[in-house]
Amino acid sequence: MRVKLAVTGGKGGTGKSTVATNLAALLARERRLVLADLDVEAPNDHILLGVGLENEEPVKIMLPFIDYKKCTRCGVCAEVCDTGAIVLTRDKTPYVVPRLCSGCRACYFACPEKAIIEGQRVIGYTYHTNVRLKTSSFDLVTGVLREGEEHTPPVVLAARRRAMKLANDVLLVDTSAGTASHVAIALEGSKLAVAVTEPTPLGLHDLEMILKILSEQGIEAWVVVNRWGIGSSGRMMDRLAETARNYGAVIKARIPYSRDIVDSYVKGVPIVEMLPDHEVSKVFYSLAKEILETI
Amino acid sequence: MPKIAIASENGGGLDDVVASRFARAPKFTIVELDEKGNIVNVRVIDNPGAQATGGAAIKAIQALINEGVDLVVGPAFGPNAQAVLTEMNIKSMTAAAGTKIRDIVEQAKKELGLG
């Protein structure tokens, strides 16, 4: 991998995946690209690209089993368990709650009787799909957290690793919303992050949070304001620009609010492919061009 | 003797009310009954889950297991809480947040087949 780029943004529903898939389509015209959908709680790049999830591989984490013949009911395993996944009965017999276990192995190492048996549990899957568009093709790696599971980081890591193994030129990651640890894991090592936001108070608030993370990680941030034109966009723009400035970031593009994006969404074709002359597509062209010049 | 733990909204006790959340309730009112269902003792314990950063329900239940309660009363129980209560053979009963704890005891007796 020569360079890693990221699409993130803080607030949910600002159009991260729309930006990621359109940029992927354009960047792949010039470079060999792997797009990694690391929004493992709700991955949808494959939907926007109109492809399926293929080449499934399970993501497993360690799950402790107790050897009750060896267990002396000392309670150490529950004491060291950070996620509360080990409950003790009144006589201190440990009981494991699989869904709460993060697979950290603390109990395994702490047990003085070596009564913890290492088992495994599937918490998600990774996929690899070859995406063939009219004007470009690239590899899509997708991480999917199993429904009901709450330990996101191992799945993000597994998908990231799989994507990095495939990528020998450009890796573009699409993160989930928010600023959780798994977003930082997805962003790690990026040269540049496109922070997608919208001209709303919440868009502003969450943009500031993600810019803080990016500046702490030493990642250059380019702000893209999506849904330009809604509400009081003009008034919000000054505040977005000020926030960006405070974190050494710049506003690189505004994507006008357009129903045609929704159309492209529904059809599963990036708008740069579906309507190449559209004003929205033009924004993506110039953004992609600037990214290519930078990397 | 049967023991009931009720998630309590404020300082706990028979005059307090059922908390709006089980795992984050500040106190548990522990009511001990005799075999006929008469109240023989009322105590209040802190809920270690109230201030926990994660796994609050499990921390709360661990304290109740240590107390040896037979029935837990709360406004609702999440999937983790319910799974552990079932596994630990502890009965659970839901009661609307804000219900007087004194009134809960009557319902709890029926749940335990007493009185």
Tab-separated table of C-alpha atoms in Angstrom:
chain	number	residue	atom	x	y	z
A	1	MET	CA	0.000	0.000	0.000
A	2	ARG	CA	1.400	3.361	-1.008
A	3	VAL	CA	-1.190	5.667	0.478
A	4	LYS	CA	-4.212	5.433	2.746
A	5	LEU	CA	-7.114	7.858	2.499
A	6	ALA	CA	-10.243	8.031	4.632
A	7	VAL	CA	-13.790	9.282	4.402
A	8	THR	CA	-15.287	10.113	7.785
A	9	GLY	CA	-17.285	12.993	9.241
A	10	GLY	CA	-18.646	12.562	12.746
A	11	LYS	CA	-22.346	12.969	12.155
A	12	GLY	CA	-24.331	10.061	10.772
A	13	GLY	CA	-26.212	10.336	7.504
A	14	THR	CA	-24.152	13.173	6.061
A	15	GLY	CA	-23.228	11.203	2.942
A	16	LYS	CA	-19.943	9.540	3.848
A	17	SER	CA	-20.695	6.466	1.782
A	18	THR	CA	-21.951	8.548	-1.141
A	19	VAL	CA	-18.692	10.489	-1.135
A	20	ALA	CA	-16.597	7.338	-0.618
A	21	THR	CA	-18.169	5.387	-3.474
A	22	ASN	CA	-18.051	8.301	-5.912
A	23	LEU	CA	-14.447	9.081	-5.042
A	24	ALA	CA	-13.592	5.386	-5.363
A	25	ALA	CA	-15.113	5.290	-8.841
A	26	LEU	CA	-13.045	8.299	-9.897
A	27	LEU	CA	-9.763	7.463	-8.165
A	28	ALA	CA	-9.886	3.947	-9.613
A	29	ARG	CA	-9.711	5.445	-13.108
A	30	GLU	CA	-6.175	6.579	-12.359
A	31	ARG	CA	-4.883	4.313	-9.624
A	32	ARG	CA	-5.247	0.753	-8.410
A	33	LEU	CA	-7.713	1.113	-5.573
A	34	VAL	CA	-9.115	-0.845	-2.687
A	35	LEU	CA	-12.176	0.601	-0.976
A	36	ALA	CA	-12.683	-0.647	2.587
A	37	ASP	CA	-16.127	-0.237	4.102
A	38	LEU	CA	-15.260	-0.144	7.814
A	39	ASP	CA	-18.701	1.010	8.919
A	40	VAL	CA	-19.192	-2.533	10.150
A	41	GLU	CA	-22.375	-1.828	12.106
A	42	ALA	CA	-24.151	-0.656	8.968
A	43	PRO	CA	-22.005	-1.195	5.879
A	44	ASN	CA	-23.698	-0.013	2.702
A	45	ASP	CA	-21.018	0.835	0.137
A	46	HIS	CA	-21.878	-2.406	-1.648
A	47	ILE	CA	-25.499	-1.304	-1.893
A	48	LEU	CA	-24.542	2.076	-3.352
A	49	LEU	CA	-22.294	0.271	-5.829
A	50	GLY	CA	-24.924	-2.296	-6.734
A	51	VAL	CA	-22.768	-5.307	-5.867
A	52	GLY	CA	-23.108	-8.231	-3.492
A	53	LEU	CA	-20.914	-9.364	-0.619
A	54	GLU	CA	-18.615	-12.190	-1.735
A	55	ASN	CA	-15.749	-14.310	-0.413
A	56	GLU	CA	-16.903	-14.447	3.183
A	57	GLU	CA	-14.411	-14.958	5.989
A	58	PRO	CA	-15.448	-15.177	9.650
A	59	VAL	CA	-14.018	-12.838	12.310
A	60	LYS	CA	-13.394	-14.794	15.488
A	61	ILE	CA	-12.481	-13.666	18.972
A	62	MET	CA	-11.468	-15.724	21.975
A	63	LEU	CA	-14.289	-16.966	24.181
A	64	PRO	CA	-13.389	-18.396	27.591
A	65	PHE	CA	-14.775	-21.721	28.741
A	66	ILE	CA	-14.369	-22.777	32.359
A	67	ASP	CA	-12.894	-26.134	33.306
A	68	TYR	CA	-15.038	-26.593	36.394
A	69	LYS	CA	-12.930	-29.546	37.597
A	70	LYS	CA	-9.909	-27.261	37.899
A	71	CYS	CA	-11.782	-24.138	39.056
A	72	THR	CA	-11.318	-23.428	42.782
A	73	ARG	CA	-13.986	-20.672	42.872
A	74	CYS	CA	-11.422	-17.979	43.690
A	75	GLY	CA	-13.261	-15.330	41.649
A	76	VAL	CA	-10.153	-13.829	40.057
A	77	CYS	CA	-11.540	-14.211	36.513
A	78	ALA	CA	-14.567	-12.036	37.317
A	79	GLU	CA	-12.375	-9.482	39.101
A	80	VAL	CA	-10.160	-8.924	36.070
A	81	CYS	CA	-12.994	-8.969	33.537
A	82	ASP	CA	-13.326	-5.434	32.238
A	83	THR	CA	-16.608	-5.909	30.396
A	84	GLY	CA	-18.531	-7.703	33.143
A	85	ALA	CA	-18.760	-10.837	31.034
A	86	ILE	CA	-18.073	-13.158	33.972
A	87	VAL	CA	-20.711	-13.435	36.663
A	88	LEU	CA	-20.120	-15.390	39.862
A	89	THR	CA	-22.822	-17.445	41.512
A	90	ARG	CA	-23.103	-17.204	45.308
A	91	ASP	CA	-20.509	-19.940	45.730
A	92	LYS	CA	-18.298	-18.011	43.278
A	93	THR	CA	-18.703	-20.392	40.367
A	94	PRO	CA	-17.946	-18.335	37.232
A	95	TYR	CA	-20.465	-18.060	34.448
A	96	VAL	CA	-19.524	-16.460	31.104
A	97	VAL	CA	-21.910	-14.111	29.246
A	98	PRO	CA	-20.602	-14.530	25.661
A	99	ARG	CA	-22.155	-11.382	24.201
A	100	LEU	CA	-20.365	-9.152	26.711
A	101	CYS	CA	-16.969	-10.815	26.276
A	102	SER	CA	-14.519	-8.785	24.185
A	103	GLY	CA	-12.101	-11.700	23.902
A	104	CYS	CA	-9.327	-9.840	25.731
A	105	ARG	CA	-8.017	-13.015	27.475
A	106	ALA	CA	-7.461	-11.259	30.824
A	107	CYS	CA	-9.239	-14.130	32.614
A	108	TYR	CA	-7.141	-16.662	30.732
A	109	PHE	CA	-3.899	-15.099	31.932
A	110	ALA	CA	-5.112	-14.282	35.450
A	111	CYS	CA	-6.532	-17.690	36.368
A	112	PRO	CA	-4.059	-19.234	38.846
A	113	GLU	CA	-5.452	-22.735	38.214
A	114	LYS	CA	-5.273	-22.583	34.408
A	115	ALA	CA	-8.945	-23.451	34.420
A	116	ILE	CA	-9.843	-21.238	31.467
A	117	ILE	CA	-10.076	-23.039	28.154
A	118	GLU	CA	-9.621	-20.918	25.022
A	119	GLY	CA	-12.629	-21.201	22.783
A	120	GLN	CA	-13.690	-19.050	19.864
A	121	ARG	CA	-16.729	-17.096	18.834
A	122	VAL	CA	-17.684	-15.600	15.461
A	123	ILE	CA	-18.643	-11.942	15.909
A	124	GLY	CA	-18.664	-10.851	12.289
A	125	TYR	CA	-17.476	-11.393	8.744
A	126	THR	CA	-15.306	-9.752	6.131
A	127	TYR	CA	-15.996	-9.832	2.394
A	128	HIS	CA	-14.102	-9.111	-0.780
A	129	THR	CA	-15.971	-8.102	-3.922
A	130	ASN	CA	-14.592	-7.036	-7.274
A	131	VAL	CA	-16.510	-3.944	-8.387
A	132	ARG	CA	-16.747	-3.375	-12.137
A	133	LEU	CA	-18.195	-0.052	-13.163
A	134	LYS	CA	-18.479	1.343	-16.695
A	135	THR	CA	-15.337	3.428	-16.433
A	136	SER	CA	-13.318	1.779	-13.679
A	137	SER	CA	-12.975	-1.247	-11.468
A	138	PHE	CA	-11.654	-1.747	-7.961
A	139	ASP	CA	-11.735	-4.060	-4.973
A	140	LEU	CA	-14.243	-3.582	-2.189
A	141	VAL	CA	-13.569	-5.042	1.250
A	142	THR	CA	-16.480	-4.952	3.671
A	143	GLY	CA	-16.631	-5.691	7.381
A	144	VAL	CA	-19.938	-6.784	8.884
A	145	LEU	CA	-20.601	-7.031	12.610
A	146	ARG	CA	-23.045	-9.822	13.430
A	147	GLU	CA	-26.405	-8.585	14.565
A	148	GLY	CA	-26.632	-8.311	18.336
A	149	GLU	CA	-22.869	-8.136	18.830
A	150	GLU	CA	-21.399	-5.107	20.554
A	151	HIS	CA	-17.639	-5.483	20.133
A	152	THR	CA	-16.984	-3.572	16.937
A	153	PRO	CA	-13.172	-3.059	16.950
A	154	PRO	CA	-12.100	-6.650	16.115
A	155	VAL	CA	-14.277	-6.621	12.989
A	156	VAL	CA	-12.970	-3.197	11.902
A	157	LEU	CA	-9.429	-4.462	12.437
A	158	ALA	CA	-10.036	-7.673	10.498
A	159	ALA	CA	-11.544	-5.807	7.547
A	160	ARG	CA	-8.748	-3.243	7.659
A	161	ARG	CA	-6.131	-6.005	7.602
A	162	ARG	CA	-7.810	-7.781	4.712
A	163	ALA	CA	-7.992	-4.535	2.737
A	164	MET	CA	-4.363	-3.666	3.474
A	165	LYS	CA	-3.244	-7.084	2.278
A	166	LEU	CA	-5.013	-6.479	-1.041
A	167	ALA	CA	-4.000	-2.868	-1.494
A	168	ASN	CA	-0.722	-2.254	-3.243
A	169	ASP	CA	-1.442	1.287	-4.340
A	170	VAL	CA	-4.307	3.322	-2.856
A	171	LEU	CA	-6.490	2.286	0.072
A	172	LEU	CA	-9.624	4.332	0.679
A	173	VAL	CA	-11.471	3.602	3.913
A	174	ASP	CA	-15.038	4.599	4.675
A	175	THR	CA	-15.536	4.855	8.438
A	176	SER	CA	-18.693	4.711	10.489
A	177	ALA	CA	-20.251	7.812	11.966
A	178	GLY	CA	-19.149	9.031	15.351
A	179	THR	CA	-15.822	9.224	17.109
A	180	ALA	CA	-15.696	5.825	18.821
A	181	SER	CA	-12.431	3.934	19.214
A	182	HIS	CA	-13.240	1.856	16.159
A	183	VAL	CA	-13.450	5.028	14.043
A	184	ALA	CA	-9.952	5.939	15.222
A	185	ILE	CA	-8.845	2.384	14.347
A	186	ALA	CA	-10.283	2.808	10.852
A	187	LEU	CA	-8.568	6.195	10.409
A	188	GLU	CA	-5.166	5.153	11.746
A	189	GLY	CA	-2.327	5.708	9.307
A	190	SER	CA	-4.309	7.810	6.824
A	191	LYS	CA	-2.476	10.521	4.944
A	192	LEU	CA	-5.641	12.451	4.337
A	193	ALA	CA	-9.212	12.295	5.609
A	194	VAL	CA	-12.242	13.744	3.891
A	195	ALA	CA	-14.636	14.824	6.627
A	196	VAL	CA	-18.159	14.900	5.236
A	197	THR	CA	-20.623	17.077	7.082
A	198	GLU	CA	-23.806	19.049	6.428
A	199	PRO	CA	-24.791	22.676	7.072
A	200	THR	CA	-26.766	21.981	10.241
A	201	PRO	CA	-25.979	22.624	13.921
A	202	LEU	CA	-25.487	18.899	14.531
A	203	GLY	CA	-23.284	18.622	11.452
A	204	LEU	CA	-21.160	21.423	12.881
A	205	HIS	CA	-21.005	19.909	16.356
A	206	ASP	CA	-19.955	16.466	15.142
A	207	LEU	CA	-17.531	17.899	12.602
A	208	GLU	CA	-15.659	19.541	15.452
A	209	MET	CA	-15.455	16.208	17.274
A	210	ILE	CA	-14.015	14.350	14.306
A	211	LEU	CA	-11.593	17.184	13.494
A	212	LYS	CA	-10.306	16.914	17.061
A	213	ILE	CA	-9.673	13.186	16.556
A	214	LEU	CA	-7.996	13.776	13.202
A	215	SER	CA	-5.719	16.476	14.557
A	216	GLU	CA	-4.749	14.224	17.465
A	217	GLN	CA	-3.946	11.451	15.003
A	218	GLY	CA	-1.959	13.883	12.858
A	219	ILE	CA	-4.161	13.316	9.804
A	220	GLU	CA	-4.750	16.140	7.358
A	221	ALA	CA	-8.471	16.937	7.112
A	222	TRP	CA	-10.446	18.180	4.136
A	223	VAL	CA	-13.999	19.184	4.921
A	224	VAL	CA	-16.748	18.476	2.405
A	225	VAL	CA	-20.121	20.089	3.076
A	226	ASN	CA	-22.872	17.907	1.664
A	227	ARG	CA	-26.545	18.858	1.177
A	228	TRP	CA	-25.474	22.377	0.431
A	229	GLY	CA	-28.564	24.578	0.179
A	230	ILE	CA	-30.742	23.066	2.869
A	231	GLY	CA	-31.998	25.100	5.836
A	232	SER	CA	-29.832	28.070	6.670
A	233	SER	CA	-26.772	26.871	4.770
A	234	GLY	CA	-25.365	30.366	4.320
A	235	ARG	CA	-25.331	31.093	8.013
A	236	MET	CA	-23.943	27.670	8.897
A	237	MET	CA	-21.168	27.998	6.349
A	238	ASP	CA	-19.333	30.691	8.304
A	239	ARG	CA	-19.431	28.604	11.438
A	240	LEU	CA	-18.280	25.469	9.598
A	241	ALA	CA	-15.411	27.419	8.073
A	242	GLU	CA	-14.430	28.824	11.447
A	243	THR	CA	-14.460	25.382	13.071
A	244	ALA	CA	-12.407	23.947	10.226
A	245	ARG	CA	-9.895	26.773	10.587
A	246	ASN	CA	-9.563	26.162	14.321
A	247	TYR	CA	-8.335	22.654	13.575
A	248	GLY	CA	-6.118	23.568	10.654
A	249	ALA	CA	-8.577	22.067	8.180
A	250	VAL	CA	-10.012	23.543	5.008
A	251	ILE	CA	-13.422	23.359	3.374
A	252	LYS	CA	-12.649	21.787	0.034
A	253	ALA	CA	-16.052	21.306	-1.527
A	254	ARG	CA	-19.786	21.852	-1.248
A	255	ILE	CA	-22.093	19.238	-2.689
A	256	PRO	CA	-25.407	20.801	-3.690
A	257	TYR	CA	-28.519	19.148	-2.342
A	258	SER	CA	-30.009	17.158	-5.192
A	259	ARG	CA	-32.648	14.502	-5.594
A	260	ASP	CA	-30.564	12.949	-8.348
A	261	ILE	CA	-28.169	11.665	-5.677
A	262	VAL	CA	-31.076	9.789	-4.144
A	263	ASP	CA	-31.842	8.379	-7.578
A	264	SER	CA	-28.298	7.135	-8.025
A	265	TYR	CA	-28.512	5.679	-4.537
A	266	VAL	CA	-31.624	3.719	-5.387
A	267	LYS	CA	-30.166	2.478	-8.672
A	268	GLY	CA	-26.914	1.433	-7.021
A	269	VAL	CA	-24.785	3.420	-9.471
A	270	PRO	CA	-22.439	6.232	-8.345
A	271	ILE	CA	-23.707	9.561	-9.665
A	272	VAL	CA	-20.365	10.191	-11.443
A	273	GLU	CA	-21.202	7.135	-13.565
A	274	MET	CA	-24.940	7.658	-13.883
A	275	LEU	CA	-24.954	11.401	-14.622
A	276	PRO	CA	-21.363	12.388	-15.524
A	277	ASP	CA	-22.347	15.945	-16.430
A	278	HIS	CA	-24.374	16.603	-13.289
A	279	GLU	CA	-23.317	19.517	-11.068
A	280	VAL	CA	-22.798	17.049	-8.211
A	281	SER	CA	-20.531	14.890	-10.383
A	282	LYS	CA	-18.457	17.951	-11.186
A	283	VAL	CA	-17.812	18.517	-7.500
A	284	PHE	CA	-16.551	14.950	-7.223
A	285	TYR	CA	-14.303	15.339	-10.285
A	286	SER	CA	-12.534	18.355	-8.846
A	287	LEU	CA	-12.250	16.751	-5.422
A	288	ALA	CA	-10.808	13.546	-6.904
A	289	LYS	CA	-8.433	15.560	-9.050
A	290	GLU	CA	-7.162	17.460	-6.044
A	291	ILE	CA	-6.724	14.234	-4.077
A	292	LEU	CA	-4.746	12.669	-6.937
A	293	GLU	CA	-2.499	15.706	-7.091
A	294	THR	CA	-1.904	15.561	-3.353
A	295	ILE	CA	-1.028	11.881	-3.204
B	1	MET	CA	-36.641	-16.746	53.543
B	2	PRO	CA	-37.611	-15.178	50.217
B	3	LYS	CA	-35.788	-11.990	49.287
B	4	ILE	CA	-36.900	-9.360	46.800
B	5	ALA	CA	-34.717	-6.647	45.264
B	6	ILE	CA	-36.455	-3.603	43.831
B	7	ALA	CA	-34.618	-1.067	41.633
B	8	SER	CA	-35.263	2.190	43.483
B	9	GLU	CA	-35.376	5.678	42.043
B	10	ASN	CA	-34.061	7.675	45.001
B	11	GLY	CA	-32.791	6.618	48.399
B	12	GLY	CA	-34.628	3.287	48.473
B	13	GLY	CA	-37.014	1.917	51.113
B	14	LEU	CA	-40.733	1.073	51.102
B	15	ASP	CA	-41.760	4.699	50.503
B	16	ASP	CA	-39.502	5.120	47.482
B	17	VAL	CA	-40.646	4.297	43.938
B	18	VAL	CA	-39.504	1.912	41.200
B	19	ALA	CA	-36.578	3.386	39.236
B	20	SER	CA	-36.875	4.364	35.586
B	21	ARG	CA	-33.959	2.067	34.696
B	22	PHE	CA	-32.897	-1.196	36.271
B	23	ALA	CA	-29.133	-1.218	35.736
B	24	ARG	CA	-28.628	2.467	36.539
B	25	ALA	CA	-30.915	2.712	39.566
B	26	PRO	CA	-28.959	4.326	42.410
B	27	LYS	CA	-30.240	1.898	45.051
B	28	PHE	CA	-31.837	-1.487	45.468
B	29	THR	CA	-34.393	-1.970	48.205
B	30	ILE	CA	-34.009	-5.470	49.604
B	31	VAL	CA	-37.196	-6.775	51.187
B	32	GLU	CA	-37.101	-10.027	53.150
B	33	LEU	CA	-40.367	-11.883	53.642
B	34	ASP	CA	-41.303	-14.807	55.821
B	35	GLU	CA	-43.000	-17.882	54.390
B	36	LYS	CA	-46.413	-16.266	54.843
B	37	GLY	CA	-45.348	-13.177	52.947
B	38	ASN	CA	-45.001	-10.814	55.896
B	39	ILE	CA	-42.213	-8.276	55.668
B	40	VAL	CA	-39.543	-9.154	58.190
B	41	ASN	CA	-36.744	-6.875	57.087
B	42	VAL	CA	-36.109	-3.958	54.712
B	43	ARG	CA	-32.608	-2.863	53.751
B	44	VAL	CA	-31.138	-0.614	51.077
B	45	ILE	CA	-27.952	-1.386	49.149
B	46	ASP	CA	-25.982	0.661	46.633
B	47	ASN	CA	-26.119	-0.422	43.016
B	48	PRO	CA	-22.546	-0.844	41.749
B	49	GLY	CA	-23.940	-0.602	38.216
B	50	ALA	CA	-25.208	2.947	38.760
B	51	GLN	CA	-21.858	4.578	38.010
B	52	ALA	CA	-20.287	1.801	35.927
B	53	THR	CA	-18.886	2.764	32.537
B	54	GLY	CA	-20.044	-0.478	30.962
B	55	GLY	CA	-21.766	-3.759	31.776
B	56	ALA	CA	-23.938	-1.958	34.334
B	57	ALA	CA	-26.683	-4.574	34.385
B	58	ILE	CA	-24.221	-7.355	35.070
B	59	LYS	CA	-22.584	-5.433	37.923
B	60	ALA	CA	-26.020	-4.775	39.396
B	61	ILE	CA	-26.997	-8.423	39.114
B	62	GLN	CA	-23.699	-9.557	40.632
B	63	ALA	CA	-24.521	-7.520	43.744
B	64	LEU	CA	-27.997	-9.072	43.861
B	65	ILE	CA	-26.587	-12.590	43.441
B	66	ASN	CA	-24.266	-11.896	46.381
B	67	GLU	CA	-27.289	-10.773	48.400
B	68	GLY	CA	-29.013	-14.038	47.521
B	69	VAL	CA	-32.214	-12.517	46.191
B	70	ASP	CA	-34.978	-14.681	44.710
B	71	LEU	CA	-36.883	-12.036	42.774
B	72	VAL	CA	-35.706	-8.855	41.058
B	73	VAL	CA	-38.115	-6.030	40.221
B	74	GLY	CA	-37.349	-3.338	37.648
B	75	PRO	CA	-39.104	-1.339	34.912
B	76	ALA	CA	-37.609	-3.528	32.169
B	77	PHE	CA	-34.668	-5.875	31.681
B	78	GLY	CA	-32.264	-5.848	28.753
B	79	PRO	CA	-31.222	-9.025	26.929
B	80	ASN	CA	-27.968	-9.409	28.876
B	81	ALA	CA	-29.673	-8.870	32.217
B	82	GLN	CA	-32.476	-11.280	31.389
B	83	ALA	CA	-30.031	-13.957	30.217
B	84	VAL	CA	-27.975	-13.770	33.397
B	85	LEU	CA	-31.018	-13.693	35.704
B	86	THR	CA	-32.407	-16.794	34.004
B	87	GLU	CA	-29.045	-18.543	34.170
B	88	MET	CA	-28.704	-17.679	37.870
B	89	ASN	CA	-32.210	-18.937	38.586
B	90	ILE	CA	-33.420	-15.545	39.793
B	91	LYS	CA	-36.995	-14.592	39.001
B	92	SER	CA	-37.719	-11.217	37.473
B	93	MET	CA	-40.819	-9.077	37.482
B	94	THR	CA	-41.440	-5.793	35.703
B	95	ALA	CA	-43.272	-2.881	37.309
B	96	ALA	CA	-43.863	0.571	35.874
B	97	ALA	CA	-41.312	3.192	36.870
B	98	GLY	CA	-42.736	5.396	39.603
B	99	THR	CA	-44.802	2.657	41.251
B	100	LYS	CA	-44.680	2.781	45.079
B	101	ILE	CA	-42.333	0.091	46.350
B	102	ARG	CA	-44.769	-0.747	49.164
B	103	ASP	CA	-47.339	-1.683	46.490
B	104	ILE	CA	-44.804	-3.776	44.603
B	105	VAL	CA	-44.313	-6.039	47.582
B	106	GLU	CA	-47.938	-7.214	47.315
B	107	GLN	CA	-47.500	-8.170	43.653
B	108	ALA	CA	-44.145	-9.751	44.397
B	109	LYS	CA	-45.743	-12.027	46.987
B	110	LYS	CA	-48.023	-13.436	44.296
B	111	GLU	CA	-45.056	-13.879	41.963
B	112	LEU	CA	-43.312	-15.909	44.666
B	113	GLY	CA	-46.491	-17.829	45.551
B	114	LEU	CA	-46.667	-16.476	49.101
B	115	GLY	CA	-49.453	-15.194	51.344
